[in-house]
mmCIF file of N, CA and C in Angstrom:
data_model
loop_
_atom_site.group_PDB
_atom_site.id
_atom_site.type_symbol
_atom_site.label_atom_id
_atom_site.label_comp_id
_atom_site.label_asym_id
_atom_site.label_seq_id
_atom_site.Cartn_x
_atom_site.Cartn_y
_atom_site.Cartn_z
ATOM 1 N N UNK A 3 0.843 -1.175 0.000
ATOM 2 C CA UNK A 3 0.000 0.000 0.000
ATOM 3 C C UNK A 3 0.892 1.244 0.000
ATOM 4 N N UNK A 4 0.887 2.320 -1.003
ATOM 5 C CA UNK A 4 1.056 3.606 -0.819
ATOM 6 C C UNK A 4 1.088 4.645 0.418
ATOM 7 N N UNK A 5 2.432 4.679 0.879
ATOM 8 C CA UNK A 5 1.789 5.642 1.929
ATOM 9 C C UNK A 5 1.702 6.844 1.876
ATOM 10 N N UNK A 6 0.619 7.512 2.984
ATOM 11 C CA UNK A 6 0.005 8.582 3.208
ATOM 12 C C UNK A 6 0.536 9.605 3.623
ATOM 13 N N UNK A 7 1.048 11.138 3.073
ATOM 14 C CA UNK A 7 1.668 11.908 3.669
ATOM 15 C C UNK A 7 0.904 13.401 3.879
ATOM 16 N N UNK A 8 0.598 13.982 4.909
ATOM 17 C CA UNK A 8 0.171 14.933 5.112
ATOM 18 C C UNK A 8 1.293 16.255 5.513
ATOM 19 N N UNK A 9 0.923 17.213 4.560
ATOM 20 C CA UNK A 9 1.848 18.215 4.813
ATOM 21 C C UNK A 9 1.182 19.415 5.872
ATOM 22 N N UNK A 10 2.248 19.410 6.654
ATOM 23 C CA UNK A 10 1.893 20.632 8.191
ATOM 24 C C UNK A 10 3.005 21.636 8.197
ATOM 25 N N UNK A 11 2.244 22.976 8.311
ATOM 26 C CA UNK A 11 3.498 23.949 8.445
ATOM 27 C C UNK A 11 2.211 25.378 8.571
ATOM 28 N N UNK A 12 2.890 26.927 8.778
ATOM 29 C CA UNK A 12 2.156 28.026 8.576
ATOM 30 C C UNK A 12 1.736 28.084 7.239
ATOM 31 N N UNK A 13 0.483 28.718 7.257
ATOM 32 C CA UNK A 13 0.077 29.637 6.511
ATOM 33 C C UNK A 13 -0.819 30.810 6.855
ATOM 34 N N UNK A 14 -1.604 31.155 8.258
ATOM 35 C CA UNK A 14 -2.447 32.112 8.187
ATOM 36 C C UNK A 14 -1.160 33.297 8.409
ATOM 37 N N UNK A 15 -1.408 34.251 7.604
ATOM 38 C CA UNK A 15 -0.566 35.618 7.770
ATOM 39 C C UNK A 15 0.633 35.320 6.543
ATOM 40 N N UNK A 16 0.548 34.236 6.032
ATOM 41 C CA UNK A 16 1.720 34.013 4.854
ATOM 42 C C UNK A 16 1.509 34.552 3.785
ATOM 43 N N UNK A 17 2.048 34.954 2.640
ATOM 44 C CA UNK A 17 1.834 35.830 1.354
ATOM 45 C C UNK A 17 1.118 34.258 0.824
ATOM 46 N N UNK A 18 0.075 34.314 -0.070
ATOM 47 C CA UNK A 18 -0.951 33.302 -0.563
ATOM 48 C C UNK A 18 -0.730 31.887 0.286
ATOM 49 N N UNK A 19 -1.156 32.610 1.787
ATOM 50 C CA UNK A 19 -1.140 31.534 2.478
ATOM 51 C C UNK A 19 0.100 30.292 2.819
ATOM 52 N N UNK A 20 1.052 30.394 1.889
ATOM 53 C CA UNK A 20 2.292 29.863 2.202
ATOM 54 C C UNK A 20 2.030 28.741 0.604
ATOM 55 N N UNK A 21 0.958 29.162 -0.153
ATOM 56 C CA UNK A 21 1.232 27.530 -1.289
ATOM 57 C C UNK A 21 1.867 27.100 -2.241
ATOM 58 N N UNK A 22 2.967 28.300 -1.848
ATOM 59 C CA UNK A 22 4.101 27.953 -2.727
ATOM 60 C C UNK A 22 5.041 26.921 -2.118
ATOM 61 N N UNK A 23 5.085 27.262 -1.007
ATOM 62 C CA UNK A 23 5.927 26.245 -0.342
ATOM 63 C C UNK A 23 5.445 24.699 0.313
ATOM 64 N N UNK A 24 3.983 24.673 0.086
ATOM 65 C CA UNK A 24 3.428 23.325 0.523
ATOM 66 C C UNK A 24 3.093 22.811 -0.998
ATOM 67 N N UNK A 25 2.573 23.444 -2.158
ATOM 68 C CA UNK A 25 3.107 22.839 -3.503
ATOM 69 C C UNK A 25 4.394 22.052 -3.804
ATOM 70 N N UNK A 26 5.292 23.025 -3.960
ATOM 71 C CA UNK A 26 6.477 22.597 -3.781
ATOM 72 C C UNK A 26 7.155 20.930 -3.077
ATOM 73 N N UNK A 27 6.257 21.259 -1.919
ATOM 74 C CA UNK A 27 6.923 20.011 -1.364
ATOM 75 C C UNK A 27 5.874 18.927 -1.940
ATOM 76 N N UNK A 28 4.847 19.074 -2.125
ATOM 77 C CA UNK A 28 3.644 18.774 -2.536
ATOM 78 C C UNK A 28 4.280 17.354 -4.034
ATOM 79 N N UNK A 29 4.956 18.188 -4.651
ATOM 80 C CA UNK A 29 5.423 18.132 -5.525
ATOM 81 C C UNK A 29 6.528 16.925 -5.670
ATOM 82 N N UNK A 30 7.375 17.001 -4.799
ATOM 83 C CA UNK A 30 8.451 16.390 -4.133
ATOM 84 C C UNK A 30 8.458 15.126 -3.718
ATOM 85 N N UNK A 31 7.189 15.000 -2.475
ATOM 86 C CA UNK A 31 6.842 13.862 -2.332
ATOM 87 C C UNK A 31 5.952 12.889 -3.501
ATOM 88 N N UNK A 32 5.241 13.514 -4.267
ATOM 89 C CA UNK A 32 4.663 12.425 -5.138
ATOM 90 C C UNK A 32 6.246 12.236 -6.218
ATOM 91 N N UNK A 33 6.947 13.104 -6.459
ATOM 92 C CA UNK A 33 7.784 12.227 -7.492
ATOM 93 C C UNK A 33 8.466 10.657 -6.640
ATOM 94 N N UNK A 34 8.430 10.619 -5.368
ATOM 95 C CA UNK A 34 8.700 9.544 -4.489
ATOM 96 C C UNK A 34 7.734 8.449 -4.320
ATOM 97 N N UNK A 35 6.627 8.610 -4.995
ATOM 98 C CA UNK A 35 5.242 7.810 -5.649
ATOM 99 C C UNK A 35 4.735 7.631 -3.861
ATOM 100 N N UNK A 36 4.892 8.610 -3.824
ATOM 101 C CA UNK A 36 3.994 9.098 -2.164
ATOM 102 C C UNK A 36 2.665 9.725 -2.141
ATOM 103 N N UNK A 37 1.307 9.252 -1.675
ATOM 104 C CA UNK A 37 0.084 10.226 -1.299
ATOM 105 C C UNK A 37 0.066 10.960 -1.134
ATOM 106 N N UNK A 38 -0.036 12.577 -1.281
ATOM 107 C CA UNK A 38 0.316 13.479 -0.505
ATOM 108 C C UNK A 38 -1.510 14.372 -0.059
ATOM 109 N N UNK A 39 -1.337 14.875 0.740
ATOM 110 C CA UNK A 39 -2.618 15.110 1.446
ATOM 111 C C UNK A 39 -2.404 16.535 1.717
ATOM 112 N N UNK A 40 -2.494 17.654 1.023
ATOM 113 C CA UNK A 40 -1.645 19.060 0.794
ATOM 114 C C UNK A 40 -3.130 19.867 1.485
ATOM 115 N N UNK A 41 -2.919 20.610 2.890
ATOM 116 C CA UNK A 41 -3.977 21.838 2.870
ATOM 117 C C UNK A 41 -4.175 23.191 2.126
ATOM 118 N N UNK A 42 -2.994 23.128 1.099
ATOM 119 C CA UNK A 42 -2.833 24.252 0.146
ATOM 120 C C UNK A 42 -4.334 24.391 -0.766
ATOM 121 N N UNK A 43 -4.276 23.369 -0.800
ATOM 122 C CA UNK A 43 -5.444 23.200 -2.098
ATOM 123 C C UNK A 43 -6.807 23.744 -1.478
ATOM 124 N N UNK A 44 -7.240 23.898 -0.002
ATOM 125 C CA UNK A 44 -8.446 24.259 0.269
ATOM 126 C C UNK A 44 -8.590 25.548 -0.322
ATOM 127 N N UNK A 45 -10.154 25.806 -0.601
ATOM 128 C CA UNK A 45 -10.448 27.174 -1.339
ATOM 129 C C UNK A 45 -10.148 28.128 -0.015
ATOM 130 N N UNK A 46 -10.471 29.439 -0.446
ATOM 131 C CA UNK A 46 -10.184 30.705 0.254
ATOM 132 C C UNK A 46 -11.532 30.802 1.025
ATOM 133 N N UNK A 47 -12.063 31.516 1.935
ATOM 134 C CA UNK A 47 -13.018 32.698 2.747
ATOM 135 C C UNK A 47 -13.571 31.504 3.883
ATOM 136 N N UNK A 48 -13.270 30.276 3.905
ATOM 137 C CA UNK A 48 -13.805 30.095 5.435
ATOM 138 C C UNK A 48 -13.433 29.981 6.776
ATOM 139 N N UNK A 49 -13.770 29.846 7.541
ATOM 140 C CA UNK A 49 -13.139 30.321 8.921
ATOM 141 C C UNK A 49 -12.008 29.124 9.301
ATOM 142 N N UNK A 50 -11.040 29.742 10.589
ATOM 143 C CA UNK A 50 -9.901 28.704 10.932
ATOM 144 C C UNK A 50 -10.253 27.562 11.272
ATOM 145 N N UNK A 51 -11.028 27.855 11.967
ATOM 146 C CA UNK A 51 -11.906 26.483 12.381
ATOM 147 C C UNK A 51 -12.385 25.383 11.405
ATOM 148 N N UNK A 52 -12.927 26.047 10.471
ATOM 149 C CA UNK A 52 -13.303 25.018 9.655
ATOM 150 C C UNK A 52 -12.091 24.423 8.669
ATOM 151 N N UNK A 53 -10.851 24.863 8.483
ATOM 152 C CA UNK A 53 -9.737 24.723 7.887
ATOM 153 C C UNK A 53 -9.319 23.932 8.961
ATOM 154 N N UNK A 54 -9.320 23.985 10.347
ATOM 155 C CA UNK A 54 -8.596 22.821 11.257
ATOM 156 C C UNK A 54 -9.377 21.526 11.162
ATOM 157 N N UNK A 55 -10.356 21.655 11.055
ATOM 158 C CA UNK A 55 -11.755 20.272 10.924
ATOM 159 C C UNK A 55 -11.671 19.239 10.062
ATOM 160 N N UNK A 56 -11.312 20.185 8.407
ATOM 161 C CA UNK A 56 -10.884 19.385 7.684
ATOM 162 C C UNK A 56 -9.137 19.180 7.684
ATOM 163 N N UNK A 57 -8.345 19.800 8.263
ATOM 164 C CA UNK A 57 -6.852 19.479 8.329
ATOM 165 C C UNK A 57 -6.777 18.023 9.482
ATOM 166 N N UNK A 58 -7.764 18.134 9.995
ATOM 167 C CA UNK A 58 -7.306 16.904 11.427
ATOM 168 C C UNK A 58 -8.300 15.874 10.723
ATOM 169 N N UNK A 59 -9.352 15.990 9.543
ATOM 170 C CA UNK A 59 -9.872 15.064 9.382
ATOM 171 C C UNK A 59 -9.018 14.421 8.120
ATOM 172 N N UNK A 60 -7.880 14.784 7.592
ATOM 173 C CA UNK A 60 -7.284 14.817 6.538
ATOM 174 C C UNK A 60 -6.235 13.595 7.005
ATOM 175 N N UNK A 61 -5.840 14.377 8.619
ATOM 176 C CA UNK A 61 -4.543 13.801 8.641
ATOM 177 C C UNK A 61 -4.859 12.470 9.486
ATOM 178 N N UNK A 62 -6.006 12.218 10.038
ATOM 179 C CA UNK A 62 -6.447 11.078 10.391
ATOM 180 C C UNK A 62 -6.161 9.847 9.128
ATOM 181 N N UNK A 63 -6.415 10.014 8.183
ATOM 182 C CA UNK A 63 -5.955 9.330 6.944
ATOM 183 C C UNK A 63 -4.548 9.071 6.917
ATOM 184 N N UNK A 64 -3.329 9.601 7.152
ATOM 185 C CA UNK A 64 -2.199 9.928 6.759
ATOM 186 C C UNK A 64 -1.342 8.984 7.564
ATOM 187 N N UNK A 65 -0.032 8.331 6.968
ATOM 188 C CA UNK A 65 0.896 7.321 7.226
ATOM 189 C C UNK A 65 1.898 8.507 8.228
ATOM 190 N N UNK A 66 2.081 9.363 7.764
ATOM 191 C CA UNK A 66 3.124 10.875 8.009
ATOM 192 C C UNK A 66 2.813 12.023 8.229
ATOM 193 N N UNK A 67 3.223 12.845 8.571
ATOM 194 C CA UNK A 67 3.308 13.733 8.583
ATOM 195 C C UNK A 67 4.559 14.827 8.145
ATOM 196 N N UNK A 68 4.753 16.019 7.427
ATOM 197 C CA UNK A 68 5.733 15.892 6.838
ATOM 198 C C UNK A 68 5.580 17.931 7.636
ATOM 199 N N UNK A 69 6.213 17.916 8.031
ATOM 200 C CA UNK A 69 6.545 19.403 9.064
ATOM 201 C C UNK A 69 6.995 19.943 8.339
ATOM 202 N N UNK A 70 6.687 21.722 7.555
ATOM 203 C CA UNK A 70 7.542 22.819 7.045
ATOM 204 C C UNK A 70 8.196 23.690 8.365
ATOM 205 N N UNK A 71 9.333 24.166 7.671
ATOM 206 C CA UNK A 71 9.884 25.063 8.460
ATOM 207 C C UNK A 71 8.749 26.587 9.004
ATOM 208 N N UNK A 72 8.857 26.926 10.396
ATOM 209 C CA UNK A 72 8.032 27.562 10.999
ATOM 210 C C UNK A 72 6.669 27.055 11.406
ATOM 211 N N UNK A 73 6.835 25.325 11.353
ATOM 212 C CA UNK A 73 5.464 24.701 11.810
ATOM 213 C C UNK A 73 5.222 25.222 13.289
ATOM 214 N N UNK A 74 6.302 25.219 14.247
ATOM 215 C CA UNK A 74 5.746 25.419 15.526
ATOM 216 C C UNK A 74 5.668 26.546 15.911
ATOM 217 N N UNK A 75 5.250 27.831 14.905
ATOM 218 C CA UNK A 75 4.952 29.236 15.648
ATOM 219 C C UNK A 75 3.361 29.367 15.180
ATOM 220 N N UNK A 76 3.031 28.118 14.325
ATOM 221 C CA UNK A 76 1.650 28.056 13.723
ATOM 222 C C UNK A 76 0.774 27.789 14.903
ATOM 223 N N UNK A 77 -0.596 27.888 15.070
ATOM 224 C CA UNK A 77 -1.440 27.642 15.939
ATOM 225 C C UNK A 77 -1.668 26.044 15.317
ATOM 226 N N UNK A 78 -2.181 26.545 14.183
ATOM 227 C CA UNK A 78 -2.689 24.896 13.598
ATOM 228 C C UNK A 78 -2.466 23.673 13.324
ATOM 229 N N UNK A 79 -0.511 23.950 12.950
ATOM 230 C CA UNK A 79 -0.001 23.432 12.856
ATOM 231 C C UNK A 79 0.854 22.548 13.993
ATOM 232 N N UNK A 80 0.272 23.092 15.423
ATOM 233 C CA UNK A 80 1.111 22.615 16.782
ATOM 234 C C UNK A 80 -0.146 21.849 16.523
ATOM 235 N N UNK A 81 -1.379 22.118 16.382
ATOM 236 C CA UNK A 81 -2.484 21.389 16.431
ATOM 237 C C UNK A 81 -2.223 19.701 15.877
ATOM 238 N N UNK A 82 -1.965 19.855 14.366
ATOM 239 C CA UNK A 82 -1.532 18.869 13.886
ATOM 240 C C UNK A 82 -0.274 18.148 14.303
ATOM 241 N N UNK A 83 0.558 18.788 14.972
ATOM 242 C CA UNK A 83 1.726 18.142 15.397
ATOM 243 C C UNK A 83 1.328 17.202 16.544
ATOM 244 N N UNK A 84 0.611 17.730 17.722
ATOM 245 C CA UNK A 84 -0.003 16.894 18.477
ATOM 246 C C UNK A 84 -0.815 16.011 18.302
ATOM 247 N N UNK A 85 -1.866 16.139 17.437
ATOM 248 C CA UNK A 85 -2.453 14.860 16.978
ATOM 249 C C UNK A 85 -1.856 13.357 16.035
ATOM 250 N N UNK A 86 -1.137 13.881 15.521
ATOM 251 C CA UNK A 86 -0.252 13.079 14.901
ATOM 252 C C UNK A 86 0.862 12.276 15.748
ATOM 253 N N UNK A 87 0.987 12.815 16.955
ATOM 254 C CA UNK A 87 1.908 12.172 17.653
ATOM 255 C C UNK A 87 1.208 11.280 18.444
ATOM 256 N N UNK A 88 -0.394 11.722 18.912
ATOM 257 C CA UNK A 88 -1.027 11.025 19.770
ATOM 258 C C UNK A 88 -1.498 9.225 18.530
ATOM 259 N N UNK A 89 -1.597 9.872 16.957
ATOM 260 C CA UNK A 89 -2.109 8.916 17.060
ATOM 261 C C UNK A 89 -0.595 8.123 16.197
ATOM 262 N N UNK A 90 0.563 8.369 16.599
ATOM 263 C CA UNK A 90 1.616 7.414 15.892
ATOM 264 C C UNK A 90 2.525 7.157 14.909
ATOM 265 N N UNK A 91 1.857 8.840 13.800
ATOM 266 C CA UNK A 91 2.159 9.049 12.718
ATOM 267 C C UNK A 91 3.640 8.918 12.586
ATOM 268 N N UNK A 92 4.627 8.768 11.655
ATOM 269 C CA UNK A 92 5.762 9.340 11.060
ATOM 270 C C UNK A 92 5.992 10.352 11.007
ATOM 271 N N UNK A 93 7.150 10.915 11.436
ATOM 272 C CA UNK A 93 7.296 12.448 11.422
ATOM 273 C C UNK A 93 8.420 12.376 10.293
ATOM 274 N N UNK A 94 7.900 13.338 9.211
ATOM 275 C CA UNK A 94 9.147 14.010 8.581
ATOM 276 C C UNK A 94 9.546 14.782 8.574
ATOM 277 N N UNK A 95 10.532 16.029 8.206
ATOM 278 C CA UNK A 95 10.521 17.167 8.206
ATOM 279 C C UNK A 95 11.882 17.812 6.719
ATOM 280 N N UNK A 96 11.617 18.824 6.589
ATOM 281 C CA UNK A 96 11.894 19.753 5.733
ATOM 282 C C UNK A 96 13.467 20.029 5.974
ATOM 283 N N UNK A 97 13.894 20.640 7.240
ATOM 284 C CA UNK A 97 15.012 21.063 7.535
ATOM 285 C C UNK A 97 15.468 20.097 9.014
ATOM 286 N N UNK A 98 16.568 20.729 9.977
ATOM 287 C CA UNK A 98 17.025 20.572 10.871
ATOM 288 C C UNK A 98 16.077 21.372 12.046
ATOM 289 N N UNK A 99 15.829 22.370 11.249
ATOM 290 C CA UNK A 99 15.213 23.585 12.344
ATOM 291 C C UNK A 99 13.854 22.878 13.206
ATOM 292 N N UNK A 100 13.349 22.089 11.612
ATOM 293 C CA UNK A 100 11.999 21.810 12.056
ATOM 294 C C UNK A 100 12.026 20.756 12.380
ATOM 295 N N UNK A 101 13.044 19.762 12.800
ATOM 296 C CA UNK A 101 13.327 18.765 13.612
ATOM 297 C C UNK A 101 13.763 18.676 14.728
ATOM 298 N N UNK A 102 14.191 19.964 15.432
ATOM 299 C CA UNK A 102 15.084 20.256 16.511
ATOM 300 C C UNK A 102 13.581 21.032 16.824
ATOM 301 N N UNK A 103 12.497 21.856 16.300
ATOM 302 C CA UNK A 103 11.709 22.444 17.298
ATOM 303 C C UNK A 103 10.536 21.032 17.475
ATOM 304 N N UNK A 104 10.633 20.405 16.639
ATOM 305 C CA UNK A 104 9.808 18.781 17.111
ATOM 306 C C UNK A 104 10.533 18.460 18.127
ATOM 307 N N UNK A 105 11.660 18.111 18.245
ATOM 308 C CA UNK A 105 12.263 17.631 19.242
ATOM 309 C C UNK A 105 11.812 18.236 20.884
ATOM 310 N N UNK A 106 12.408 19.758 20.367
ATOM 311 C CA UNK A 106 11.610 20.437 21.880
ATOM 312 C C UNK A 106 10.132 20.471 22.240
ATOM 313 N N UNK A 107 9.408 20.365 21.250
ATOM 314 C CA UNK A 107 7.892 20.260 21.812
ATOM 315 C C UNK A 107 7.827 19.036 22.344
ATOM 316 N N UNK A 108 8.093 17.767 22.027
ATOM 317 C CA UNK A 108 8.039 16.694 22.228
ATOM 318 C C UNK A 108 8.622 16.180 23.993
ATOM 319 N N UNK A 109 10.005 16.945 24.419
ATOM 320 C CA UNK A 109 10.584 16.981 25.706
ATOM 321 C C UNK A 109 9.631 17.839 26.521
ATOM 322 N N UNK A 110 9.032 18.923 26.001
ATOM 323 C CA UNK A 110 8.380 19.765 26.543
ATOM 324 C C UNK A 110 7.188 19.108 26.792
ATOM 325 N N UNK A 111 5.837 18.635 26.631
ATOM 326 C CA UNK A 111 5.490 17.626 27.064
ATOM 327 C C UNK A 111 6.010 16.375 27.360
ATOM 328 N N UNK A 112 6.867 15.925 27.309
ATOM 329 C CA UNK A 112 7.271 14.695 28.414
ATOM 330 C C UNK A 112 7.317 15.722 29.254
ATOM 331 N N UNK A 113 7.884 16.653 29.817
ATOM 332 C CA UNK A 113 8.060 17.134 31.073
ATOM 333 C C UNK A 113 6.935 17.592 31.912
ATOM 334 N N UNK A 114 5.721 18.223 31.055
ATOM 335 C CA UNK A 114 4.040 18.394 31.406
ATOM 336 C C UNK A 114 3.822 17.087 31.974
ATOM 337 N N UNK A 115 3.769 15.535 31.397
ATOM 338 C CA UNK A 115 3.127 14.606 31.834
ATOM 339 C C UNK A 115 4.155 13.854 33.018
ATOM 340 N N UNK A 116 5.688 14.545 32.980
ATOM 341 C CA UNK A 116 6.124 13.678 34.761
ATOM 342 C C UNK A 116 5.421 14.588 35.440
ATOM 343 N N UNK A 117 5.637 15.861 35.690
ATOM 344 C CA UNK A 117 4.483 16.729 36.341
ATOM 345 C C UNK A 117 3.696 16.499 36.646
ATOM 346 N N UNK A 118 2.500 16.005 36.046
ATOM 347 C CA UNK A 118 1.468 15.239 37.047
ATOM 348 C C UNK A 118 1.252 13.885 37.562
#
């Protein structure tokens, strides 16, 4: 079976939303005869909410997850980072940057859950 890759990173406040750079990778992974599951493609004018609804119902589908650089200053995208971890996904990522701030979110809750 083909696996499933969902791309996570910013876009609210990005110049056309960031879809040059989730194309791009968009792009990248299918020449690797990879699924790719791109939130670039949603149309324009509806609310965040409803862009997170279908992003978490997207990535419920997904083998991976594939992190752009500046995923963790995103709201939505910490969103997706956490769900994806809860449910097991593959993490990929883009750079070092965006593997080293996975890294710290990831210690950063382990340290929330010895805490309680």
């Amino acid at each position: 079976m083909t696996p499933v890759v969902f791309i996570s990173g910013p876009m609210t406040g990005k110049p056309d939303f960031n879809r040059s750079e989730f194309n791009t990778v968009a792009k990248m992974l299918r020449s690797q005869d990879l699924i790719v599951l791109n939130p670039a493609v949603y149309p324009d004018g509806l609310t965040h909410d409803q862009y997170m609804r279908m992003s978490l119902a997207m990535l419920e589908q997904a083998d991976a997850i594939y992190l752009l650089d500046g995923w963790e200053h995103s709201t939505g995208a910490v969103m997706e980072f956490d769900r994806a971890k809860m449910h097991n996904l593959m993490f990929m990522y883009n750079s070092w940057e965006a593997f080293r701030a996975a890294a710290a979110r990831s210690r950063q809750q382990r340290g929330r859950m010895n805490d309680e």
